[in-house]
Structure formats: structure tokens, C-alpha cells
mmCIF file of C-alpha atoms and ligand atoms in Angstrom:
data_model
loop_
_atom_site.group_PDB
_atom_site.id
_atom_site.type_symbol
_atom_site.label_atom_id
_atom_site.label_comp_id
_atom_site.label_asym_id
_atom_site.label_seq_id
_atom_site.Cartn_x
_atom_site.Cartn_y
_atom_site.Cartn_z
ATOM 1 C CA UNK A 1 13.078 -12.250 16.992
ATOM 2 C CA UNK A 2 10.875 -12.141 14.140
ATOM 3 C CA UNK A 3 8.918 -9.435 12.084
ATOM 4 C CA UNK A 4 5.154 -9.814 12.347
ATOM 5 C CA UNK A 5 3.553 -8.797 9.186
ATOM 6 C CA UNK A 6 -0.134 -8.468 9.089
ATOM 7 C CA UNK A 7 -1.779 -8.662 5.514
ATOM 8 C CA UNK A 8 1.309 -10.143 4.066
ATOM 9 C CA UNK A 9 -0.754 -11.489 1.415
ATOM 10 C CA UNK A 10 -1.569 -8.616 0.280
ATOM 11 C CA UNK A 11 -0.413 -6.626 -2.467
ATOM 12 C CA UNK A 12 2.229 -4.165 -0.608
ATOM 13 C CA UNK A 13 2.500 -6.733 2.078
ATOM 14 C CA UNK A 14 3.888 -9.533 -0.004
ATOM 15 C CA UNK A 15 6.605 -6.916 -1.527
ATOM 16 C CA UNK A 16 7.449 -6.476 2.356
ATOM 17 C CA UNK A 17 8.056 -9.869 3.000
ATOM 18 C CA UNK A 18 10.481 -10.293 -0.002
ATOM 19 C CA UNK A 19 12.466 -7.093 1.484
ATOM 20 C CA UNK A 20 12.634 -8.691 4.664
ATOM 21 C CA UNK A 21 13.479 -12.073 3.851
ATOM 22 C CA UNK A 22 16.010 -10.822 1.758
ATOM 23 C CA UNK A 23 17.647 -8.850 4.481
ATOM 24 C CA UNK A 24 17.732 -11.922 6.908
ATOM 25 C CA UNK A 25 14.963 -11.004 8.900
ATOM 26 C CA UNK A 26 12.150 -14.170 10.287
ATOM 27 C CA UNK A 27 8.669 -13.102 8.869
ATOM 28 C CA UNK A 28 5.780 -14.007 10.199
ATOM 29 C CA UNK A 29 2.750 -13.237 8.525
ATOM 30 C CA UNK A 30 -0.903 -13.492 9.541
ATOM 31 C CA UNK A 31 -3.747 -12.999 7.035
ATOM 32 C CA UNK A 32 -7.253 -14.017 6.355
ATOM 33 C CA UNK A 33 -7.172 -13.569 2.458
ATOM 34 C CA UNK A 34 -9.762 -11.288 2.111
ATOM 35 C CA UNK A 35 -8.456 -10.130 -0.585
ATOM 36 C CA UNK A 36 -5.698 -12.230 -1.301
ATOM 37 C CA UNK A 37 -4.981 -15.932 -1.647
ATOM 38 C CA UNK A 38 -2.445 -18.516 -0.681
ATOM 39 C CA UNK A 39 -0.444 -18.722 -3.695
ATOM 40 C CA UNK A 40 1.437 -15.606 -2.768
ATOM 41 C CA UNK A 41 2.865 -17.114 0.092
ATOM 42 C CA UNK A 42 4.422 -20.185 -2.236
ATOM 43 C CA UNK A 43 5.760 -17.600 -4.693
ATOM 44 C CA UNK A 44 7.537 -15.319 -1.770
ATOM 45 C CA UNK A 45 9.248 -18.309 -0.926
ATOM 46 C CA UNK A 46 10.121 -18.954 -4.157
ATOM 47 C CA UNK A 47 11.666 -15.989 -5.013
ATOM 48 C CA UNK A 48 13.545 -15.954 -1.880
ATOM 49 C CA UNK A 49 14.239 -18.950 -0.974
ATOM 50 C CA UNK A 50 13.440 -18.842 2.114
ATOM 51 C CA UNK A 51 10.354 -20.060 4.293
ATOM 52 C CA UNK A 52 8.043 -17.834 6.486
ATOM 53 C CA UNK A 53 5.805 -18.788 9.230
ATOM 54 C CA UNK A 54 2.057 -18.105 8.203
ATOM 55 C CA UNK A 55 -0.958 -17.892 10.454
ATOM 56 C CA UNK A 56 -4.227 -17.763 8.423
ATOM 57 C CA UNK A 57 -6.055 -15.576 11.268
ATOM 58 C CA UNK A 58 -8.682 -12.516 11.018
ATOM 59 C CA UNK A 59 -7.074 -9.831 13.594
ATOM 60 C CA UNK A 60 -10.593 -9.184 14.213
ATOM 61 C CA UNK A 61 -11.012 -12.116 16.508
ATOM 62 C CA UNK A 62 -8.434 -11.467 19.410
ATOM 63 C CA UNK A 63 -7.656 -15.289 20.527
ATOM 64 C CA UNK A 64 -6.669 -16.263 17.155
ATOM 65 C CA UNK A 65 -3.812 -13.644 17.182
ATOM 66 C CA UNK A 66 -2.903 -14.057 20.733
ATOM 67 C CA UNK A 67 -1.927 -17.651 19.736
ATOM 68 C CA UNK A 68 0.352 -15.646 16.882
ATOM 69 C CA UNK A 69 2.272 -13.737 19.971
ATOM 70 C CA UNK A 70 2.477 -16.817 22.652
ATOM 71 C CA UNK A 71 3.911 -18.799 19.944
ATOM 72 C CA UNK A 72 6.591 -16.331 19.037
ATOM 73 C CA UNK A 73 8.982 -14.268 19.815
ATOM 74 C CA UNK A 74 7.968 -10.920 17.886
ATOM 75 C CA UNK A 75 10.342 -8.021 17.824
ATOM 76 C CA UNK A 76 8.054 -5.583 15.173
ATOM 77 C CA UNK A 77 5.171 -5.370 14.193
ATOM 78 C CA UNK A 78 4.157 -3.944 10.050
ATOM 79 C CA UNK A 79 0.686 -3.432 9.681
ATOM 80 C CA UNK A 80 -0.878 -3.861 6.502
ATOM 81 C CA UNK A 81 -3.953 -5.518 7.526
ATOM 82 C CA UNK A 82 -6.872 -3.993 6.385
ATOM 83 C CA UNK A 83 -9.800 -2.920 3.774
ATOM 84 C CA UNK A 84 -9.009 -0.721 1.321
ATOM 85 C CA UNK A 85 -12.061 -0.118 -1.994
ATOM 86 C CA UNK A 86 -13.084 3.251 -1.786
ATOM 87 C CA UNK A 87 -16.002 2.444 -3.318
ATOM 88 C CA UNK A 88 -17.597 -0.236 -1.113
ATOM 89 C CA UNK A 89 -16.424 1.661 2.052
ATOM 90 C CA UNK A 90 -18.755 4.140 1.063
ATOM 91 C CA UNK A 91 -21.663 1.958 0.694
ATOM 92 C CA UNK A 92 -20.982 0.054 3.307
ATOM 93 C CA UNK A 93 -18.925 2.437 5.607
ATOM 94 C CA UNK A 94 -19.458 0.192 8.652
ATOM 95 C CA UNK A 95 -17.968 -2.683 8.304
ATOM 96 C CA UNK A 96 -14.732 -0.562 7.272
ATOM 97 C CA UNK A 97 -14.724 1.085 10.533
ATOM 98 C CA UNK A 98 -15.433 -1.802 12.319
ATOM 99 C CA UNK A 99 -13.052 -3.985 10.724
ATOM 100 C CA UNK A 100 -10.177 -1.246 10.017
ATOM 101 C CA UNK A 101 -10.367 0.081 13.542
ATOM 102 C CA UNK A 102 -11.451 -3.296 15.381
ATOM 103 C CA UNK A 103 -8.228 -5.209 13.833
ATOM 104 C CA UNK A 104 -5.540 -2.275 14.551
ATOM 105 C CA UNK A 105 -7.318 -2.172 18.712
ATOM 106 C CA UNK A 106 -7.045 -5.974 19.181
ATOM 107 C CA UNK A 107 -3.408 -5.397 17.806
ATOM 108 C CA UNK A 108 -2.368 -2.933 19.403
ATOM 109 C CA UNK A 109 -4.151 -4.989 23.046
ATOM 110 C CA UNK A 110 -2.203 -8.133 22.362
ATOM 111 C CA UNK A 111 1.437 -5.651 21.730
ATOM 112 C CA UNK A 112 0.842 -4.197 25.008
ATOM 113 C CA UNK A 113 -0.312 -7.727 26.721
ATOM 114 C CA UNK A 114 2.857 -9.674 25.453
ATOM 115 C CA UNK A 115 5.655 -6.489 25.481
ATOM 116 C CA UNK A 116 5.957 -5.822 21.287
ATOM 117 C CA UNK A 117 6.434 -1.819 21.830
ATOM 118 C CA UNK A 118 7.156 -1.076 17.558
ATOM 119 C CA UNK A 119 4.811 -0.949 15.029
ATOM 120 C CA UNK A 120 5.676 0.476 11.392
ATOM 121 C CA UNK A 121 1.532 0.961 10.218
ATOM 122 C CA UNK A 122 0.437 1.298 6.370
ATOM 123 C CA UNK A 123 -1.168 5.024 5.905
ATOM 124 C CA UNK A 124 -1.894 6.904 2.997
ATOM 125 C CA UNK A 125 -2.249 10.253 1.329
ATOM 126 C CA UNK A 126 -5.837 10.504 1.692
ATOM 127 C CA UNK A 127 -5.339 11.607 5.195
ATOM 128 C CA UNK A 128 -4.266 15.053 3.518
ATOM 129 C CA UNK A 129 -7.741 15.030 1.756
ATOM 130 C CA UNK A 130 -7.581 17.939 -0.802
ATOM 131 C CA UNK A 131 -3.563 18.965 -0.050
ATOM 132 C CA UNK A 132 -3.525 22.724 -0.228
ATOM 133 C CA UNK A 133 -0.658 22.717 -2.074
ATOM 134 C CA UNK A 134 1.936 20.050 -3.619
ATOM 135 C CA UNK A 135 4.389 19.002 -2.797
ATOM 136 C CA UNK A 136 2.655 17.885 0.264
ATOM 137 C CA UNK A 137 5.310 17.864 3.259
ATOM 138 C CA UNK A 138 3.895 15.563 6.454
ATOM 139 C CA UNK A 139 3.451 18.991 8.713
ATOM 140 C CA UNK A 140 0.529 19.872 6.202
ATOM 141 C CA UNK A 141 -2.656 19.284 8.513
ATOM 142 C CA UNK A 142 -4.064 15.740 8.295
ATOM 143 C CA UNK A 143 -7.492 16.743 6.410
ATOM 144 C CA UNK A 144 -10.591 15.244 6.037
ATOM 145 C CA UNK A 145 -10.282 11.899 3.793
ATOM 146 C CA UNK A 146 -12.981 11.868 0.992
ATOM 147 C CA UNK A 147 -14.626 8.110 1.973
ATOM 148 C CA UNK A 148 -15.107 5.937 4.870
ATOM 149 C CA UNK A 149 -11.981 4.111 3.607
ATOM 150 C CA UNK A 150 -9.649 7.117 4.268
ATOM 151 C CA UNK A 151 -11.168 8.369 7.796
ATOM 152 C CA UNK A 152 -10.178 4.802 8.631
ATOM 153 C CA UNK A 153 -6.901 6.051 8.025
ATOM 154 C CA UNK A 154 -6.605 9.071 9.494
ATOM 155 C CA UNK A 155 -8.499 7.242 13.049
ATOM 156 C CA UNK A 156 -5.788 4.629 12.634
ATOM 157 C CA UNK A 157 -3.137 7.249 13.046
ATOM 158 C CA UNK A 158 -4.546 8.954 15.965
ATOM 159 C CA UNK A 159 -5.182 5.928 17.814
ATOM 160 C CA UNK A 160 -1.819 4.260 17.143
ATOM 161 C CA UNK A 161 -0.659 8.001 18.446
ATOM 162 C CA UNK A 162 -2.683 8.129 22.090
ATOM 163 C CA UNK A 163 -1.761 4.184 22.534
ATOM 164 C CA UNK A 164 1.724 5.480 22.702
ATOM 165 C CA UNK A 165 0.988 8.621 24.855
ATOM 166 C CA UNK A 166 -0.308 5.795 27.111
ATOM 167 C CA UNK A 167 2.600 3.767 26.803
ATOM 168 C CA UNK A 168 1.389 1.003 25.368
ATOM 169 C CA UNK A 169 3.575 1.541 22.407
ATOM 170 C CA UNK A 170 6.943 3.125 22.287
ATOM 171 C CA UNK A 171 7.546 3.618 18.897
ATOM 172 C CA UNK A 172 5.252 4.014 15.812
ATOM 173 C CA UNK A 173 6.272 4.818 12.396
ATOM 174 C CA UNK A 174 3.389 6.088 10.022
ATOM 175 C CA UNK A 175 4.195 5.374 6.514
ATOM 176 C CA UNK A 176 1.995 7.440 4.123
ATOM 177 C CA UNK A 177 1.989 5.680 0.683
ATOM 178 C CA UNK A 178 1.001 7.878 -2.089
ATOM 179 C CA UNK A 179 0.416 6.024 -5.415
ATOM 180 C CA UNK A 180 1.797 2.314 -5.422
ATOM 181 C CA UNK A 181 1.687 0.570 -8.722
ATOM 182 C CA UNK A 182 4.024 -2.090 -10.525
ATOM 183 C CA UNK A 183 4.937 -5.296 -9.614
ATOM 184 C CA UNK A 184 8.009 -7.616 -8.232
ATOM 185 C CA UNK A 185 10.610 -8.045 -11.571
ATOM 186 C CA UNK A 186 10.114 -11.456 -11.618
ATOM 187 C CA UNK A 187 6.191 -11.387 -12.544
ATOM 188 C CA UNK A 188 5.369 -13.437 -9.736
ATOM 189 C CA UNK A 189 4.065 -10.723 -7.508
ATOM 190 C CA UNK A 190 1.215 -8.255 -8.319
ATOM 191 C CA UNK A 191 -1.778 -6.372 -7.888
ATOM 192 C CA UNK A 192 -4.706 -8.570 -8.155
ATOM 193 C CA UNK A 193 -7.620 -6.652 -6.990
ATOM 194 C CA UNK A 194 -11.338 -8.419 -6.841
ATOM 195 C CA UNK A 195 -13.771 -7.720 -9.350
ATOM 196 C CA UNK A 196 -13.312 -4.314 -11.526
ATOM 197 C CA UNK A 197 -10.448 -2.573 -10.672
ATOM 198 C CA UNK A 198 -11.086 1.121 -9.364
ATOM 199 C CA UNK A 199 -7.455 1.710 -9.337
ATOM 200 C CA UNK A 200 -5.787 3.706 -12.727
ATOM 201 C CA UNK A 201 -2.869 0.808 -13.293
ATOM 202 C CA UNK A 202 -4.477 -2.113 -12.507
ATOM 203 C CA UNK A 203 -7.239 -1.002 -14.958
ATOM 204 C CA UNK A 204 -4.959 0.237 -17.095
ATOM 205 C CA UNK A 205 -2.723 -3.258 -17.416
ATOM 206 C CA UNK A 206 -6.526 -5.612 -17.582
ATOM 207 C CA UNK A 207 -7.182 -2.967 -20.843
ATOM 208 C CA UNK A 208 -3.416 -3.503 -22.361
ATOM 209 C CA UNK A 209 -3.704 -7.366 -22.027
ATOM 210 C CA UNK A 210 -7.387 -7.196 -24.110
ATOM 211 C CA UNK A 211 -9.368 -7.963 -20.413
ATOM 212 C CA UNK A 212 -10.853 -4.902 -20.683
ATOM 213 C CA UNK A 213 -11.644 -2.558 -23.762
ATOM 214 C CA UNK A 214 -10.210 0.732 -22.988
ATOM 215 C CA UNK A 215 -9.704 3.357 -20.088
ATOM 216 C CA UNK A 216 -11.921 5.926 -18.859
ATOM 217 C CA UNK A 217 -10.176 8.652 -17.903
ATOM 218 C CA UNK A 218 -11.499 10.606 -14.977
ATOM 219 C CA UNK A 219 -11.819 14.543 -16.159
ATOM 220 C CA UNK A 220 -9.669 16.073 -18.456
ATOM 221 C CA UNK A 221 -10.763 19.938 -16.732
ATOM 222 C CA UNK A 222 -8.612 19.784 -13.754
ATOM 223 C CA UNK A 223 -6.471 22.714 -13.652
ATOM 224 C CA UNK A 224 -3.215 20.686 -14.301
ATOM 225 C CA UNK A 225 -0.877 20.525 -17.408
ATOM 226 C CA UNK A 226 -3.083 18.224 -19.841
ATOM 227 C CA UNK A 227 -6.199 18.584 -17.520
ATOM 228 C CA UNK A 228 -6.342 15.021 -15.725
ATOM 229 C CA UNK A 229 -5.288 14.066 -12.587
ATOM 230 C CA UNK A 230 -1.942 14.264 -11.019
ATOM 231 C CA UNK A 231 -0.723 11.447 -8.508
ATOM 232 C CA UNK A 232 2.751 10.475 -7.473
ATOM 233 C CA UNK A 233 3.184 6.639 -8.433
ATOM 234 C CA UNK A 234 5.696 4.775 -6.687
ATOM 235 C CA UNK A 235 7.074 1.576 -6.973
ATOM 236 C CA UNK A 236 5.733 -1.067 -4.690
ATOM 237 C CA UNK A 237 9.327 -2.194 -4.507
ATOM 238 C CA UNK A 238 10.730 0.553 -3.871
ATOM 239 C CA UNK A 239 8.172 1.285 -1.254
ATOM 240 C CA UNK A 240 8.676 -2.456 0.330
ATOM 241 C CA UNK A 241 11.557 -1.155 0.794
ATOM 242 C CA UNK A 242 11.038 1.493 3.097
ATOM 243 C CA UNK A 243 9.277 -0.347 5.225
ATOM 244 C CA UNK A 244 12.475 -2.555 6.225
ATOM 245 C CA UNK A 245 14.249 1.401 6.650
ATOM 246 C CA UNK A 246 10.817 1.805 9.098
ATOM 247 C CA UNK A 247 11.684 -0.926 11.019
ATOM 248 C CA UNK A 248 15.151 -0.412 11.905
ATOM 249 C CA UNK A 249 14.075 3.237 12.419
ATOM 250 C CA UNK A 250 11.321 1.602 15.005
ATOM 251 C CA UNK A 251 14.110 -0.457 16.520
ATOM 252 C CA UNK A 252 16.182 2.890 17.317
ATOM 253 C CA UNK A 253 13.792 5.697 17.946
ATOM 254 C CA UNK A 254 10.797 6.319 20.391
ATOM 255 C CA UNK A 255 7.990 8.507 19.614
ATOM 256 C CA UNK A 256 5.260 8.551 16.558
ATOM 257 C CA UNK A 257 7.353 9.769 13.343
ATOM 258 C CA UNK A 258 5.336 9.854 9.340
ATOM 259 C CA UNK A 259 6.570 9.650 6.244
ATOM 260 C CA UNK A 260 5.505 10.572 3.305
ATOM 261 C CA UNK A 261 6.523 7.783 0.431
ATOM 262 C CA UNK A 262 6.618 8.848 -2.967
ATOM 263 C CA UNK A 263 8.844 9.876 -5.363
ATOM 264 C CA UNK A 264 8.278 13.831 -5.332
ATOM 265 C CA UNK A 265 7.218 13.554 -9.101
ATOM 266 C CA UNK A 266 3.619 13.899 -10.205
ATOM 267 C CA UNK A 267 2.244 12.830 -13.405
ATOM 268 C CA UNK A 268 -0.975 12.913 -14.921
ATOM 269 C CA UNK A 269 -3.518 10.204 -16.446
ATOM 270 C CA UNK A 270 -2.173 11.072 -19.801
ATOM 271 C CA UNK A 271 1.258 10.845 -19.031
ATOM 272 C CA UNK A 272 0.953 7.675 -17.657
ATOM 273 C CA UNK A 273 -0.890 6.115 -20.797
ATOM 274 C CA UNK A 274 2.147 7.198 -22.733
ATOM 275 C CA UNK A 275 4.590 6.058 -20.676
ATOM 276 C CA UNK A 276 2.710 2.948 -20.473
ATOM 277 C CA UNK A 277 3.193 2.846 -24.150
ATOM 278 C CA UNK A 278 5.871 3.716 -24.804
ATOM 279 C CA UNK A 279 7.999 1.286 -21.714
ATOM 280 C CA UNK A 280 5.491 -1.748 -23.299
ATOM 281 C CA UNK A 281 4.915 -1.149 -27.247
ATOM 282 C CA UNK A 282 1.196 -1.660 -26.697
ATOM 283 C CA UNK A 283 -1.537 0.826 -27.475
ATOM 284 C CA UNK A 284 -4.069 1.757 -24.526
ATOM 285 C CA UNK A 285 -7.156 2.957 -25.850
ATOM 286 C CA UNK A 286 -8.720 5.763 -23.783
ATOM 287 C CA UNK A 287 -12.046 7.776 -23.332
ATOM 288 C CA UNK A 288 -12.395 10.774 -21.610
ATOM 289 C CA UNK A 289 -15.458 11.051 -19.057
ATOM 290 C CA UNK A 290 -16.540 13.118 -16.330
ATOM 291 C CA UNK A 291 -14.866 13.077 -13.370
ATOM 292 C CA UNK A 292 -14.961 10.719 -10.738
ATOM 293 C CA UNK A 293 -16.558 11.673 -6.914
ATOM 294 C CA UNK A 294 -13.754 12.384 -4.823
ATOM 295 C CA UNK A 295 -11.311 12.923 -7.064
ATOM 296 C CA UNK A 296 -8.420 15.805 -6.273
ATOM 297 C CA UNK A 297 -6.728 17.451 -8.782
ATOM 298 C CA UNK A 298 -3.294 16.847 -7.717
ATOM 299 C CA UNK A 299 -1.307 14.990 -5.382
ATOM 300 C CA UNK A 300 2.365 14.339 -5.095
ATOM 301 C CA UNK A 301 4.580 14.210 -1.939
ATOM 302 C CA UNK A 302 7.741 15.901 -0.662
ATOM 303 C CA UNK A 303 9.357 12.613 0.366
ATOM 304 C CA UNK A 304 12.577 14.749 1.696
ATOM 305 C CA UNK A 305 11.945 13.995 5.311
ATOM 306 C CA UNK A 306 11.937 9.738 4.628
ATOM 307 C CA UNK A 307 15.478 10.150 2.571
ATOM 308 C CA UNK A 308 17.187 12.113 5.341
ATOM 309 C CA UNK A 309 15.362 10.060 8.940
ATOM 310 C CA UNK A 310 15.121 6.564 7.058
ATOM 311 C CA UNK A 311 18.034 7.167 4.271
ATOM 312 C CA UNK A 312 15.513 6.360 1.930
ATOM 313 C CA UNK A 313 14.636 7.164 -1.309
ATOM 314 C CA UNK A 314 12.859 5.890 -4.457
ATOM 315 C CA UNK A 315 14.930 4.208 -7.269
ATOM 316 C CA UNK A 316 12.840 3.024 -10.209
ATOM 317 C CA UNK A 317 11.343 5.716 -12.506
ATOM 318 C CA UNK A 318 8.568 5.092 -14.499
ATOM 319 C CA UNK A 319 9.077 3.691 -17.138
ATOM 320 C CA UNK A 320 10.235 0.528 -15.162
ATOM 321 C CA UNK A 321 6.791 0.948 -13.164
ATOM 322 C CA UNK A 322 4.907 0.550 -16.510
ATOM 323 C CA UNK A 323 7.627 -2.680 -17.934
ATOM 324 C CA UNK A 324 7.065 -4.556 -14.290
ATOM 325 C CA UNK A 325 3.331 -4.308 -14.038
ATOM 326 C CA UNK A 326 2.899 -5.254 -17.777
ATOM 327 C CA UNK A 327 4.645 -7.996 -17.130
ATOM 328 C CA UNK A 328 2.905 -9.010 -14.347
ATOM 329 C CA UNK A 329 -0.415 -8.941 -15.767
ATOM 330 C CA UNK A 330 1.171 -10.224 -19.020
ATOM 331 C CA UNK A 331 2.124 -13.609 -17.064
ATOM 332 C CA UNK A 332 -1.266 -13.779 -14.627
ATOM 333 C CA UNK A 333 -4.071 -12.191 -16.841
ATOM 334 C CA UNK A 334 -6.380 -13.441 -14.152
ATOM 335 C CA UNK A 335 -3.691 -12.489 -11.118
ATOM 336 C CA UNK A 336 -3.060 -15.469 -8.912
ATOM 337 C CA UNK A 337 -6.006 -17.286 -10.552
ATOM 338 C CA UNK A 338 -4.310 -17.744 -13.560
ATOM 339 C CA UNK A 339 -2.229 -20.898 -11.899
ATOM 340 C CA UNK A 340 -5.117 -22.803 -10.702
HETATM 341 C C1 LIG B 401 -7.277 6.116 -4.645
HETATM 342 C C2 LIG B 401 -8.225 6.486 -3.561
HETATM 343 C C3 LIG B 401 -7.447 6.707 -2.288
HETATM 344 C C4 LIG B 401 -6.627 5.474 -1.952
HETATM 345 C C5 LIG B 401 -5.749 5.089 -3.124
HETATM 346 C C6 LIG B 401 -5.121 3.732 -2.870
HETATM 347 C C7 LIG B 401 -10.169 7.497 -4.613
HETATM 348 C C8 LIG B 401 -10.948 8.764 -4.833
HETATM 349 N N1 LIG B 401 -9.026 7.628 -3.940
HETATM 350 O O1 LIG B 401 -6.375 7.194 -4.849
HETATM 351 O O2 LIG B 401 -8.333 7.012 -1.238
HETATM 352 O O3 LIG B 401 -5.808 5.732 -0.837
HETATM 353 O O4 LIG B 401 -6.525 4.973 -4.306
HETATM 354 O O5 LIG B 401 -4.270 3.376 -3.900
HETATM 355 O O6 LIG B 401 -10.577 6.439 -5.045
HETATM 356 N N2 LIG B 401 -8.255 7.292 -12.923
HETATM 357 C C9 LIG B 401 -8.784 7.268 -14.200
HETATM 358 N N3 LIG B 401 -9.383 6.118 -14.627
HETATM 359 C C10 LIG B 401 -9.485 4.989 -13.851
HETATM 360 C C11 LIG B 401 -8.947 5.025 -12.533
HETATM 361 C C12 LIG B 401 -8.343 6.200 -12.114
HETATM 362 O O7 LIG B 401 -8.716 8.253 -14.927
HETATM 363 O O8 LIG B 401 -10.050 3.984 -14.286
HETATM 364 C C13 LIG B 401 -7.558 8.515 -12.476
HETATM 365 C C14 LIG B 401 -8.132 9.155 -11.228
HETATM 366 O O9 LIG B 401 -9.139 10.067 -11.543
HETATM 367 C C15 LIG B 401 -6.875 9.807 -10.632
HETATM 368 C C16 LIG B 401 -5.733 8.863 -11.039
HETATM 369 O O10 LIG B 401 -6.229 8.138 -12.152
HETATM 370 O O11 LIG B 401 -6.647 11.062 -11.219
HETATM 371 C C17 LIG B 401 -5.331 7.890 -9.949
HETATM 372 O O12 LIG B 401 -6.494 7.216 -9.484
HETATM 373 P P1 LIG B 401 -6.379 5.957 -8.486
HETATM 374 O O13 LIG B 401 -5.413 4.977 -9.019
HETATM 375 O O14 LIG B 401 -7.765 5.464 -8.230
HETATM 376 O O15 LIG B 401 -5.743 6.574 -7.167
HETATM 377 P P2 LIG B 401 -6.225 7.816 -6.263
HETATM 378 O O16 LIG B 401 -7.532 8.350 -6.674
HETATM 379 O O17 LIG B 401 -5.089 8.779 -6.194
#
């Protein structure tokens, strides 16, 4: 039985697979590389050691995934797939809901058609829109999401949730990733996002290796401790890990069950361009502007529920966040690029 893993490419994807490889599971990924590119799946292996079975497939065209299912024997299914820029889902919101929602329907068909009943599906906080207050526990009411990107989201959720009311599903795990950031230890695995990064740390690490001149900072008039933003960053390790937690949850349990995944701790913009440099030595130069569209003042999770359902809980504290992505970006200044 092998885990299917769609978007393994990507950047929380390819994290995954190293978790799951590493526990002795069969991976099978399927990706298009929209936003990602082959190399990853040469480094995976080489980090693990192990190979993976890789499908190069857009889940938006149903007969090249059913292929994927009649030509193995899938006992779980993560679900990464998907777009994810704010920015162009709001200027082009329909191709993310046709893409977002068309690829998690034609999934969730072909699941149903060849008898795969788990699925552990990528979410995110945005579903909570403005959280009334933090931390945010998963019984706060899903809100609305402030772009096209995160309605995808919260649709995702409720149609992963009436599949299994149908029973076409029998178990889903919704894993709600607040702020992922840092990379694999090795420096082989990273964010590597197109074009200008609307992300904080990826913006952040292109300005501390000279890509980019310095960091606009987003507001400093929210009512927080120093006035910018407050997010709870996680490490995309730690939260890889999780997911392999997820799937021996999925494995056990029946129902729809979410998670919050974070590490409870929120920190602002300007705590995060100090610990930046202080864990790395270099200085980040900064500029305050207005704020951004969108933007909530804070944002951190009460991740209580994952530690005591999945006996999970994060590990790596900051300062290790800051050390892995600079090294990342230290040893692929142009991400995967940089080895061509
Ligand atoms: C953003 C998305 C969210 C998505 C998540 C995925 C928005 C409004 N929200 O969350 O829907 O699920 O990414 O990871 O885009 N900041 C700066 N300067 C920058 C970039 C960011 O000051 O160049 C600030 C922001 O104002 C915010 C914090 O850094 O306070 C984190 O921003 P970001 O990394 O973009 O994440 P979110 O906005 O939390």
C-alpha cells in the first residue's frame, strides 16, 4: 500500500515525502510543476535514499489520475495539490476556483471509484479570516477568507466534509497550517516561490542573500506589541511531520477531524527580523510602509487539540527556523534554478 501525495513537489509536499520515506512508507507522488520543478524529486531521493514513484499529471484532467489509481495500490491519500498566491487569486479568482475545487472533485471521484476512503487535505488559517481572538482553537467559526485563494480553502473543507456524509470518504483529516517557513537541514529543500515573493521569509531570506534590497514591512499601527503583524511560524519540518501523525490518525479513525498546526507562539514582523539576525549574523534592512490589503493583526493557533489526537507537537523554535531557511537560500540563491 502506498501513500499518494499530490503536489509533492511542492514546497510542504516535498517535506512530506521525506517524513514518509523516512518512516518506511511507498510514496507516490503526482504533480504538474506548476510551481515546482523536477529537481526536487532527485534531491528527496537523495536525502533519503530511497526512490518514489512519480506521475507528472494535472489532477485537473481525470484520466491522467485514474491511470495513478489502476496502477497502484493506494492506501492514503495527502493533498497538497493546489494554487496558493493571494495575489493572483484575486485578479484572477477563476481559475483558482476552478482549478482548486476542480482538482480536489476529480480526486475525491477517482477515491470513491477505486475504494481509497482517507484523505489527510492541506488547509490553512485563512479559513478563520479575522480570528476573534488568539489563540485560535479549531471550534472558532470557519470565517470568511480575505481572497479567492482562501474561500478555496474553506469550499475545500466543506466539500471534502459532505463527500464523507455521502460515504464516499470515511475519514478526512483537515490540517490547518498557520505560518510555514524554513527549510529541510540539509539545504536541499526550500521555498522557491515564482517571481517576487509575497510571503515575509521568503522575502526576507532573497533581501539577506543581497537578491533583494530590503523589507517592507506591512504596518507598524496594528494594535500588537511593536505594532506589526503577528503570525505563528512553524517549521515546515516539523509540520511534514504531522502529516505522517494525520495519516496514521486517517488509518484509525472515521469521521472529518481539523487541526490546527502551529506552534501556539506568535511573533511579530520585527521580531522575526531580529531573530533572523541574530540565528544568521546578517543585517536585514527594513522599511516601514502602509499596510498591506488583507492583512489581520494577529494570528497564532492553539495547537493543543493536534498534540493530544495526533501526539503531535512542534519541536524547532525559531531561531532554527531563521538558521535552516538562510541556509537554504544561502546554497540556491535562485531556489532549484541555481543547479541548472
Ligand atoms: C499569507 C496569506 C494567507 C496564506 C498564507 C500562506 C495574505 C493576506 N495572506 O498569510 O492567505 O494562507 O500567506 O502562507 O497574503 N509581511 C511584511 N512584508 C512582506 C511580507 C509580509 O511585513 O514582504 C508581513 C505581513 O503583513 C504579515 C506577516 O508579515 O503581518 C506574514 O505575512 P505572510 O508571510 O504573507 O503570511 P500571512 O499574511 O499570514
Amino acid at each position: 500500500m502506498s501513500i499518494l501525495v499530490t503536489g509533492g513537489a511542492g514546497f510542504i509536499g516535498s517535506h512530506t515525502c521525506v517524513e514518509l520515506l523516512n518512516a518506511g512508507y511507498d510514496v507516490v507522488v503526482v504533480d504538474n510543476f506548476a510551481n515546482s520543478c523536477p529537481e526536487v524529486l532527485n534531491r528527496i531521493k537523495k536525502i533519503t535514499g530511497r526512490d518514489l514513484k512519480f506521475y507528472e499529471a494535472d489532477l485537473c484532467d481525470p484520466d491522467s489520475l485514474d491511470i495513478v489509481f489502476k496502477e497502484n495500490t493506494i492506501g492514503a491519500v495527502i493533498h497538497f495539490a493546489g494554487l496558493k498566491a493571494v495575489g493572483e487569486s484575486v485578479l484572477n479568482p477563476l481559475k483558482y476556483y476552478s482549478q482548486n475545487l476542480g482538482m480536489t472533485i476529480n480526486l475525491c471521484r477517482k477515491m470513491a471509484e477505486y475504494k481509497v476512503g482517507k484523505i489527510v487535505s492541506s488547509s490553512s488559517a485563512t479559513v478563520y479570516g479575522a480570528p476573534e481572538k488568539c489563540p485560535v482553537t479549531e471550534d472558532v467559526p470557519v470565517g470568511h477568507a480575505n481572497c479567492p485563494y482562501g474561500e478555496t480553502k474553506i469550499i475545500i473543507e466543506k466539500i471534502l466534509a459532505d463527500v464523507l456524509l455521502s460515504k464516499g470518504l470515511e475519514s478526512v483529516i483537515v490540517l490547518r497550517y498557520f505560518n510555514p517557513i524554513g527549510a529541510h537541514e540539509s539545504g536541499m529543500l526550500g521555498e522557491a516561490p515564482n517571481g517576487v515573493p509575497e510571503n515575509l521569509l521568503p522575502y526576507l531570506t532573497q533581501v539577506a542573500v543581497g537578491k533583494r534590497q530590503f523589507l517592507s514591512v506591512f504596518g507598524n499601527d496594528y494594535p500588537t506589541h511593536d505594532g506589526t503583524g503577528v503570525r505563528d511560524y512553524i517549521h515546515v519540518v516539523d509540520l511534514a511531520k504531522a502529516h505522517i501523525k494525520a495519516v496514521e490518525r486517517a488509518y484509525k479513525a472515521d469521521g472529518i477531524e481539523y487541526y490546527n498546526l502551529g506552534t501556539g507562539i506568535g511573533y511579530s514582523v520585527l521580531d522575526i527580523v531580529k531573530a533572523y539576525e541574530k540565528a544568521t549574523g546578517k543585517k536585514i534592512p527594513y522599511k516601514i510602509m502602509d499596510r498591506r490589503p488583507g492583512d489581520v493583526a494577529e494570528s497564532y493557533a492553539d495547537p493543543s487539540r493536534a498534540e493530544k489526537n495526533l501526539g503531535w507537537k512542534a519541536q524547532f523554535d525559531l531561531e532554527r527556523m531563521c538558521r535552516d531557511a538562510d541556509r537554504w537560500q544561502t546554497m540556491n540563491p535562485d531556489g532549484y534554478a541555481s543547479v541548472n
